[in-house]
mmCIF file of C-alpha atoms and ligand atoms in Angstrom:
data_model
loop_
_atom_site.group_PDB
_atom_site.id
_atom_site.type_symbol
_atom_site.label_atom_id
_atom_site.label_comp_id
_atom_site.label_asym_id
_atom_site.label_seq_id
_atom_site.Cartn_x
_atom_site.Cartn_y
_atom_site.Cartn_z
ATOM 1 C CA MET A 1 0.000 0.000 0.000
ATOM 2 C CA ILE A 2 1.193 3.514 -0.859
ATOM 3 C CA LEU A 3 0.386 5.951 1.953
ATOM 4 C CA VAL A 4 0.070 9.483 0.535
ATOM 5 C CA ILE A 5 0.205 12.364 3.001
ATOM 6 C CA ASN A 6 -1.384 15.663 1.930
ATOM 7 C CA LEU A 7 -1.303 17.858 5.025
ATOM 8 C CA ASN A 8 -2.578 20.967 3.223
ATOM 9 C CA ALA A 9 -5.259 19.699 0.845
ATOM 10 C CA SER A 10 -7.064 22.188 -1.335
ATOM 11 C CA VAL A 11 -10.157 22.765 -3.407
ATOM 12 C CA ASP A 12 -8.427 23.702 -6.649
ATOM 13 C CA LYS A 13 -10.470 26.277 -8.558
ATOM 14 C CA ARG A 14 -9.407 26.717 -12.201
ATOM 15 C CA TYR A 15 -10.765 29.870 -13.905
ATOM 16 C CA GLN A 16 -10.596 30.535 -17.664
ATOM 17 C CA LEU A 17 -10.418 34.294 -18.390
ATOM 18 C CA GLU A 18 -9.761 36.254 -21.573
ATOM 19 C CA GLU A 19 -7.313 38.436 -19.657
ATOM 20 C CA LEU A 20 -6.439 39.359 -16.048
ATOM 21 C CA THR A 21 -6.203 43.046 -15.169
ATOM 22 C CA LYS A 22 -5.382 44.187 -11.620
ATOM 23 C CA GLY A 23 -7.992 46.505 -10.149
ATOM 24 C CA GLU A 24 -10.668 45.521 -12.673
ATOM 25 C CA VAL A 25 -13.845 43.394 -12.354
ATOM 26 C CA MET A 26 -13.167 40.237 -14.379
ATOM 27 C CA ARG A 27 -15.737 37.589 -15.324
ATOM 28 C CA ALA A 28 -14.582 33.972 -15.565
ATOM 29 C CA ALA A 29 -15.694 32.172 -18.717
ATOM 30 C CA SER A 30 -15.574 28.901 -16.773
ATOM 31 C CA VAL A 31 -14.656 27.504 -13.349
ATOM 32 C CA ASP A 32 -13.643 23.969 -12.515
ATOM 33 C CA ASN A 33 -13.437 22.762 -8.895
ATOM 34 C CA THR A 34 -11.307 19.675 -8.209
ATOM 35 C CA PRO A 35 -9.720 18.073 -5.121
ATOM 36 C CA GLY A 36 -6.171 19.357 -5.053
ATOM 37 C CA GLY A 37 -2.970 19.652 -3.165
ATOM 38 C CA LYS A 38 0.126 17.930 -4.478
ATOM 39 C CA GLY A 39 -0.500 14.808 -2.424
ATOM 40 C CA LEU A 40 -4.016 14.280 -3.810
ATOM 41 C CA HIS A 41 -2.573 14.563 -7.326
ATOM 42 C CA VAL A 42 -0.073 11.836 -6.375
ATOM 43 C CA ALA A 43 -2.849 9.664 -4.896
ATOM 44 C CA ASN A 44 -4.988 10.120 -8.029
ATOM 45 C CA VAL A 45 -2.189 8.895 -10.297
ATOM 46 C CA THR A 46 -1.144 5.928 -8.113
ATOM 47 C CA THR A 47 -4.815 4.908 -7.960
ATOM 48 C CA ILE A 48 -5.188 5.206 -11.763
ATOM 49 C CA LEU A 49 -2.096 2.971 -12.133
ATOM 50 C CA GLY A 50 -3.913 0.373 -10.056
ATOM 51 C CA GLU A 51 -1.738 0.475 -6.959
ATOM 52 C CA ASP A 52 -3.347 0.127 -3.523
ATOM 53 C CA THR A 53 -3.337 3.715 -2.198
ATOM 54 C CA LEU A 54 -4.523 5.502 0.932
ATOM 55 C CA ALA A 55 -4.549 9.308 1.223
ATOM 56 C CA THR A 56 -4.376 11.005 4.618
ATOM 57 C CA GLY A 57 -3.902 14.416 6.188
ATOM 58 C CA TRP A 58 -6.308 16.994 7.596
ATOM 59 C CA LEU A 59 -9.703 18.049 6.176
ATOM 60 C CA GLY A 60 -12.107 20.624 7.619
ATOM 61 C CA GLY A 61 -15.319 22.503 6.867
ATOM 62 C CA LYS A 62 -17.390 22.446 3.714
ATOM 63 C CA SER A 63 -14.268 22.411 1.555
ATOM 64 C CA GLY A 64 -13.077 19.319 3.415
ATOM 65 C CA GLU A 65 -16.455 17.648 2.848
ATOM 66 C CA PHE A 66 -16.261 18.508 -0.887
ATOM 67 C CA ILE A 67 -12.810 16.925 -1.149
ATOM 68 C CA ALA A 68 -13.856 13.775 0.765
ATOM 69 C CA GLU A 69 -16.890 13.358 -1.531
ATOM 70 C CA ARG A 70 -14.844 13.877 -4.705
ATOM 71 C CA LEU A 71 -12.156 11.429 -3.567
ATOM 72 C CA THR A 72 -14.911 8.818 -3.292
ATOM 73 C CA ASP A 73 -16.097 9.713 -6.825
ATOM 74 C CA TYR A 74 -12.482 9.349 -8.059
ATOM 75 C CA GLY A 75 -12.126 5.969 -6.312
ATOM 76 C CA ILE A 76 -9.315 7.280 -4.105
ATOM 77 C CA ASN A 77 -9.250 5.731 -0.607
ATOM 78 C CA GLY A 78 -8.872 8.306 2.133
ATOM 79 C CA ASP A 79 -8.565 8.312 5.927
ATOM 80 C CA PHE A 80 -8.268 11.932 7.090
ATOM 81 C CA VAL A 81 -8.246 13.666 10.477
ATOM 82 C CA SER A 82 -10.835 16.424 10.958
ATOM 83 C CA VAL A 83 -9.829 19.996 11.781
ATOM 84 C CA ALA A 84 -12.097 22.786 13.042
ATOM 85 C CA GLY A 85 -10.681 25.161 10.455
ATOM 86 C CA GLU A 86 -11.709 25.281 6.802
ATOM 87 C CA THR A 87 -9.644 23.376 4.245
ATOM 88 C CA ARG A 88 -8.238 25.948 1.820
ATOM 89 C CA SER A 89 -8.905 26.776 -1.807
ATOM 90 C CA CYS A 90 -6.190 27.444 -4.371
ATOM 91 C CA LEU A 91 -6.922 29.464 -7.491
ATOM 92 C CA ALA A 92 -5.399 28.812 -10.902
ATOM 93 C CA ILE A 93 -6.313 31.575 -13.367
ATOM 94 C CA LEU A 94 -5.696 30.670 -16.993
ATOM 95 C CA THR A 95 -5.800 33.531 -19.522
ATOM 96 C CA ALA A 96 -6.146 33.433 -23.305
ATOM 97 C CA ASP A 97 -2.443 34.223 -23.720
ATOM 98 C CA GLY A 98 -1.671 30.840 -22.121
ATOM 99 C CA ALA A 99 -0.422 32.284 -18.833
ATOM 100 C CA GLN A 100 -1.397 30.655 -15.524
ATOM 101 C CA THR A 101 -1.561 32.733 -12.355
ATOM 102 C CA GLU A 102 -1.910 30.856 -9.064
ATOM 103 C CA ILE A 103 -3.110 32.158 -5.719
ATOM 104 C CA LEU A 104 -2.510 29.614 -2.932
ATOM 105 C CA GLU A 105 -4.231 30.102 0.428
ATOM 106 C CA PRO A 106 -2.173 29.245 3.568
ATOM 107 C CA GLY A 107 -4.647 26.659 4.894
ATOM 108 C CA PRO A 108 -6.333 26.360 8.320
ATOM 109 C CA LEU A 109 -4.702 26.813 11.736
ATOM 110 C CA VAL A 110 -4.177 23.316 13.165
ATOM 111 C CA SER A 111 -4.415 22.983 16.963
ATOM 112 C CA ALA A 112 -2.018 20.953 19.117
ATOM 113 C CA ALA A 113 -4.791 18.363 19.660
ATOM 114 C CA GLU A 114 -5.445 18.097 15.898
ATOM 115 C CA LEU A 115 -1.715 17.750 15.260
ATOM 116 C CA GLN A 116 -1.471 14.962 17.847
ATOM 117 C CA ALA A 117 -4.543 13.237 16.345
ATOM 118 C CA PHE A 118 -2.772 13.105 12.972
ATOM 119 C CA GLN A 119 0.413 11.739 14.535
ATOM 120 C CA GLN A 120 -1.648 8.901 16.039
ATOM 121 C CA LYS A 121 -3.374 8.276 12.695
ATOM 122 C CA TYR A 122 0.007 8.260 10.911
ATOM 123 C CA THR A 123 1.491 5.714 13.341
ATOM 124 C CA GLU A 124 -1.545 3.484 12.771
ATOM 125 C CA LEU A 125 -1.493 3.754 8.945
ATOM 126 C CA LEU A 126 2.296 3.438 8.701
ATOM 127 C CA GLU A 127 2.086 -0.209 9.808
ATOM 128 C CA ARG A 128 0.109 -1.035 6.628
ATOM 129 C CA ALA A 129 2.252 1.010 4.250
ATOM 130 C CA ASP A 130 4.994 -0.253 1.926
ATOM 131 C CA VAL A 131 5.931 3.229 0.672
ATOM 132 C CA VAL A 132 5.111 6.663 2.132
ATOM 133 C CA VAL A 133 4.753 9.862 0.078
ATOM 134 C CA ALA A 134 4.409 13.377 1.510
ATOM 135 C CA SER A 135 3.848 16.254 -0.885
ATOM 136 C CA GLY A 136 3.272 19.976 -0.681
ATOM 137 C CA SER A 137 3.010 22.676 1.942
ATOM 138 C CA VAL A 138 1.657 22.397 5.482
ATOM 139 C CA PRO A 139 -1.187 24.355 7.128
ATOM 140 C CA GLN A 140 -0.630 26.995 9.822
ATOM 141 C CA GLY A 141 0.677 25.871 13.195
ATOM 142 C CA ILE A 142 2.837 23.019 11.864
ATOM 143 C CA PRO A 143 6.572 23.135 12.725
ATOM 144 C CA THR A 144 9.046 23.065 9.833
ATOM 145 C CA ASP A 145 10.535 19.778 11.061
ATOM 146 C CA PHE A 146 7.160 17.987 11.022
ATOM 147 C CA TYR A 147 8.013 16.089 7.816
ATOM 148 C CA GLY A 148 11.369 15.266 9.424
ATOM 149 C CA MET A 149 9.547 13.651 12.353
ATOM 150 C CA LEU A 150 7.351 11.616 9.977
ATOM 151 C CA ILE A 151 10.440 10.552 7.994
ATOM 152 C CA ARG A 152 12.298 9.369 11.086
ATOM 153 C CA GLU A 153 9.267 7.338 12.232
ATOM 154 C CA ALA A 154 8.900 5.758 8.775
ATOM 155 C CA LYS A 155 12.602 4.859 8.598
ATOM 156 C CA ALA A 156 12.443 3.320 12.091
ATOM 157 C CA SER A 157 9.686 1.080 10.669
ATOM 158 C CA GLY A 158 11.788 0.216 7.605
ATOM 159 C CA LYS A 159 9.523 2.125 5.194
ATOM 160 C CA ARG A 160 10.842 4.247 2.289
ATOM 161 C CA PHE A 161 9.682 7.879 2.475
ATOM 162 C CA LEU A 162 9.326 10.092 -0.609
ATOM 163 C CA LEU A 163 9.316 13.829 0.165
ATOM 164 C CA ASP A 164 8.237 16.507 -2.330
ATOM 165 C CA THR A 165 8.153 19.920 -0.725
ATOM 166 C CA SER A 166 10.162 23.159 -0.638
ATOM 167 C CA GLY A 167 11.774 25.800 1.580
ATOM 168 C CA ASP A 168 12.378 25.123 5.271
ATOM 169 C CA LEU A 169 10.169 22.018 5.101
ATOM 170 C CA LEU A 170 12.567 20.556 2.505
ATOM 171 C CA ARG A 171 15.661 21.657 4.426
ATOM 172 C CA ASP A 172 14.472 20.109 7.689
ATOM 173 C CA GLY A 173 13.121 17.067 5.835
ATOM 174 C CA ILE A 174 16.492 16.369 4.152
ATOM 175 C CA ALA A 175 18.118 16.394 7.599
ATOM 176 C CA ALA A 176 16.017 13.289 8.387
ATOM 177 C CA GLN A 177 17.363 11.578 5.209
ATOM 178 C CA PRO A 178 14.194 10.555 3.315
ATOM 179 C CA TYR A 179 14.666 7.897 0.625
ATOM 180 C CA PHE A 180 13.542 10.209 -2.234
ATOM 181 C CA ILE A 181 13.447 13.936 -2.962
ATOM 182 C CA LYS A 182 12.697 15.781 -6.226
ATOM 183 C CA PRO A 183 13.610 19.462 -5.864
ATOM 184 C CA ASN A 184 13.595 21.738 -8.896
ATOM 185 C CA LYS A 185 16.420 24.161 -9.688
ATOM 186 C CA ASP A 186 14.787 27.080 -7.840
ATOM 187 C CA GLU A 187 14.274 24.985 -4.716
ATOM 188 C CA ILE A 188 17.914 23.883 -4.830
ATOM 189 C CA GLN A 189 19.123 27.467 -5.266
ATOM 190 C CA ALA A 190 17.042 28.491 -2.226
ATOM 191 C CA LEU A 191 18.355 25.501 -0.258
ATOM 192 C CA ARG A 192 22.034 25.739 -1.160
ATOM 193 C CA GLY A 193 22.373 29.472 -1.844
ATOM 194 C CA ARG A 194 24.089 28.894 -5.211
ATOM 195 C CA SER A 195 22.922 28.979 -8.802
ATOM 196 C CA VAL A 196 22.096 25.756 -10.657
ATOM 197 C CA ASN A 197 22.075 26.187 -14.423
ATOM 198 C CA THR A 198 24.274 23.761 -16.379
ATOM 199 C CA GLU A 199 23.911 19.983 -16.405
ATOM 200 C CA GLU A 200 27.254 19.744 -14.601
ATOM 201 C CA GLU A 201 25.882 21.953 -11.809
ATOM 202 C CA VAL A 202 22.734 19.801 -11.607
ATOM 203 C CA ILE A 203 24.867 16.643 -11.377
ATOM 204 C CA ARG A 204 26.937 18.268 -8.595
ATOM 205 C CA GLU A 205 23.765 18.984 -6.626
ATOM 206 C CA VAL A 206 22.454 15.448 -7.085
ATOM 207 C CA GLU A 207 25.782 14.108 -5.819
ATOM 208 C CA THR A 208 25.532 16.345 -2.718
ATOM 209 C CA PHE A 209 22.035 14.992 -1.973
ATOM 210 C CA LEU A 210 23.372 11.413 -2.207
ATOM 211 C CA ALA A 211 26.204 12.426 0.153
ATOM 212 C CA ASP A 212 23.524 13.833 2.511
ATOM 213 C CA GLY A 213 22.067 10.308 2.762
ATOM 214 C CA ILE A 214 19.258 10.570 0.215
ATOM 215 C CA GLY A 215 18.654 7.207 -1.529
ATOM 216 C CA LEU A 216 17.184 8.497 -4.797
ATOM 217 C CA ALA A 217 17.505 12.181 -5.716
ATOM 218 C CA VAL A 218 15.886 13.611 -8.843
ATOM 219 C CA VAL A 219 16.199 17.122 -10.254
ATOM 220 C CA SER A 220 13.444 17.911 -12.722
ATOM 221 C CA LEU A 221 14.406 19.758 -15.911
ATOM 222 C CA GLY A 222 10.814 20.037 -17.186
ATOM 223 C CA ALA A 223 10.518 19.226 -20.881
ATOM 224 C CA GLN A 224 14.252 18.465 -20.901
ATOM 225 C CA GLY A 225 13.639 15.460 -18.605
ATOM 226 C CA SER A 226 15.518 14.976 -15.348
ATOM 227 C CA ILE A 227 18.844 14.101 -13.749
ATOM 228 C CA ALA A 228 18.728 11.384 -11.078
ATOM 229 C CA GLY A 229 21.188 9.837 -8.656
ATOM 230 C CA ALA A 230 21.015 6.549 -6.736
ATOM 231 C CA GLY A 231 23.459 3.912 -5.529
ATOM 232 C CA GLY A 232 26.465 6.021 -6.489
ATOM 233 C CA HIS A 233 25.295 6.356 -10.100
ATOM 234 C CA ILE A 234 24.006 9.405 -12.005
ATOM 235 C CA TYR A 235 21.347 9.023 -14.702
ATOM 236 C CA ARG A 236 20.019 11.317 -17.414
ATOM 237 C CA VAL A 237 16.326 10.697 -18.067
ATOM 238 C CA THR A 238 15.024 12.089 -21.361
ATOM 239 C CA VAL A 239 11.398 12.225 -22.479
ATOM 240 C CA PRO A 240 9.779 12.467 -25.937
ATOM 241 C CA VAL A 241 8.489 15.737 -27.344
ATOM 242 C CA ILE A 242 4.728 15.896 -26.694
ATOM 243 C CA ASP A 243 1.779 18.246 -27.208
ATOM 244 C CA CYS A 244 1.874 19.895 -23.776
ATOM 245 C CA ARG A 245 -1.681 20.807 -22.685
ATOM 246 C CA ASN A 246 -1.068 21.640 -18.996
ATOM 247 C CA PRO A 247 2.223 20.956 -17.146
ATOM 248 C CA VAL A 248 0.736 21.607 -13.700
ATOM 249 C CA GLY A 249 0.795 18.449 -11.618
ATOM 250 C CA SER A 250 3.499 16.761 -13.728
ATOM 251 C CA GLY A 251 5.899 16.755 -10.799
ATOM 252 C CA ASP A 252 3.224 15.114 -8.661
ATOM 253 C CA ALA A 253 2.622 12.502 -11.368
ATOM 254 C CA TYR A 254 6.385 11.841 -11.552
ATOM 255 C CA VAL A 255 6.436 11.208 -7.793
ATOM 256 C CA ALA A 256 3.428 8.898 -8.163
ATOM 257 C CA GLY A 257 5.226 6.852 -10.824
ATOM 258 C CA VAL A 258 8.314 6.551 -8.614
ATOM 259 C CA ALA A 259 6.152 5.445 -5.658
ATOM 260 C CA VAL A 260 4.428 2.776 -7.772
ATOM 261 C CA GLY A 261 7.763 1.575 -9.167
ATOM 262 C CA LEU A 262 9.201 1.247 -5.649
ATOM 263 C CA ALA A 263 6.070 -0.499 -4.355
ATOM 264 C CA ARG A 264 6.490 -2.993 -7.234
ATOM 265 C CA ASN A 265 10.208 -3.441 -6.425
ATOM 266 C CA LEU A 266 11.280 -2.359 -9.913
ATOM 267 C CA SER A 267 14.917 -1.530 -10.688
ATOM 268 C CA ILE A 268 16.031 2.082 -10.267
ATOM 269 C CA GLU A 269 16.054 2.510 -14.052
ATOM 270 C CA GLU A 270 12.474 1.218 -14.326
ATOM 271 C CA VAL A 271 11.368 3.346 -11.357
ATOM 272 C CA LEU A 272 12.733 6.430 -13.141
ATOM 273 C CA ARG A 273 11.186 5.324 -16.423
ATOM 274 C CA LEU A 274 7.738 4.999 -14.828
ATOM 275 C CA GLY A 275 8.092 8.329 -13.022
ATOM 276 C CA ALA A 276 9.079 10.165 -16.208
ATOM 277 C CA ALA A 277 6.304 8.494 -18.220
ATOM 278 C CA CYS A 278 3.708 9.597 -15.635
ATOM 279 C CA GLY A 279 5.032 13.156 -15.522
ATOM 280 C CA THR A 280 4.938 13.350 -19.316
ATOM 281 C CA ALA A 281 1.466 11.777 -19.528
ATOM 282 C CA ASN A 282 0.111 14.328 -17.054
ATOM 283 C CA ALA A 283 1.349 17.242 -19.203
ATOM 284 C CA MET A 284 -0.668 15.829 -22.119
ATOM 285 C CA GLU A 285 -3.914 16.356 -20.170
ATOM 286 C CA GLU A 286 -5.886 19.521 -19.340
ATOM 287 C CA GLU A 287 -6.525 18.239 -15.787
ATOM 288 C CA SER A 288 -3.731 18.547 -13.232
ATOM 289 C CA GLY A 289 -2.634 15.364 -11.446
ATOM 290 C CA PHE A 290 -4.249 13.058 -14.005
ATOM 291 C CA VAL A 291 -2.874 10.451 -16.436
ATOM 292 C CA ARG A 292 -4.349 7.859 -18.777
ATOM 293 C CA ARG A 293 -2.907 4.413 -18.006
ATOM 294 C CA GLY A 294 -2.707 3.542 -21.730
ATOM 295 C CA VAL A 295 -0.778 6.737 -22.482
ATOM 296 C CA VAL A 296 1.705 5.960 -19.692
ATOM 297 C CA GLU A 297 2.267 2.498 -21.160
ATOM 298 C CA GLU A 298 2.763 3.955 -24.678
ATOM 299 C CA LEU A 299 5.314 6.423 -23.291
ATOM 300 C CA LEU A 300 7.395 3.889 -21.326
ATOM 301 C CA PRO A 301 9.511 2.711 -24.308
ATOM 302 C CA GLN A 302 10.001 6.353 -25.383
ATOM 303 C CA ILE A 303 11.725 7.284 -22.095
ATOM 304 C CA HIS A 304 15.519 6.996 -22.311
ATOM 305 C CA ILE A 305 17.653 6.317 -19.232
ATOM 306 C CA GLU A 306 21.391 6.928 -19.683
ATOM 307 C CA MET A 307 23.878 6.131 -16.906
ATOM 308 C CA LEU A 308 26.333 9.056 -16.873
ATOM 309 C CA LEU A 309 28.504 8.041 -13.904
HETATM 310 O O1 LIG B 401 -0.446 24.369 -8.278
HETATM 311 C C1 LIG B 401 -0.557 23.035 -8.398
HETATM 312 C C2 LIG B 401 -0.929 22.429 -7.072
HETATM 313 O O2 LIG B 401 -0.633 21.060 -7.107
HETATM 314 C C3 LIG B 401 -2.403 22.662 -6.755
HETATM 315 O O3 LIG B 401 -2.984 21.439 -6.380
HETATM 316 C C4 LIG B 401 -2.433 23.636 -5.581
HETATM 317 O O4 LIG B 401 -3.269 23.113 -4.581
HETATM 318 C C5 LIG B 401 -0.974 23.780 -5.154
HETATM 319 O O5 LIG B 401 -0.164 22.970 -6.013
HETATM 320 C C6 LIG B 401 -0.721 23.328 -3.745
HETATM 321 O O6 LIG B 401 0.663 23.543 -3.510
HETATM 322 P P1 LIG B 401 1.266 23.485 -2.031
HETATM 323 O O7 LIG B 401 2.754 23.547 -2.259
HETATM 324 O O8 LIG B 401 0.704 24.651 -1.282
HETATM 325 O O9 LIG B 401 0.824 22.159 -1.424
#
């Protein structure tokens, strides 16, 4: 079972507008409400791939009820802890010029009792998990080393933990040595305080993550693929050119493919292949955090894994 932690779930509201002008009254041509948060995107893709999945975190208010209902519609198993606060909404505003502007709410304030209730839930669910994924930001009131605590508990139980977050949460999470991380160049620059531009610089950063005790480190290069490191080796993962409809959620889909590959005990190369195929398949869809299983399977042989070192 893949346990997917989404501590700061969201009702994702996608608006289509002709244009977006500050200070003006704008009318949306359409609005689409979906369960969101990076972790729920991961859980949607692992479920589509047919892997036993359970999503957890906090949900509260009418937004939390909406998400719980939609997860049932999507066939995603969930076991969440209730919070008194309202689960957030995140806006994605798409304009005719192809730009996407996002406004992400901070999420509810979680009390000490609600935090403890999740820790108890996590300990209970961890026993049934083969692989643990935690993605995205955290609501208000959560310490920056909270992922680090979850990672240490998972490792003490012999479970591999995949962490996809940013900022202080990533810094404090890395200190607990999760099995997998997938920072992008901006997140690395913020973490390390140095620029990351050339492939050589990306490889250097991957090597430093391996030296930090990370088992599998991946740096996404978007349409250019990704650079990965594991077991003392460095890999270049390249993907085919596709008709990109919406890249949002592709990183989450990549993480989902890696989680499924690990749960199936595939080789590192095949884990990376499945991750890249899922990330690419997501970009071919309008919906974020969604893939078509058949498209993933068609893409697998088109993903190239090259061992560089
Ligand atoms: O923007 C894409 C997305 O995956 C949306 O689901 C939105 O909820 C946001 O990311 C959440 O990001 P965060 O880092 O706050 O968890």
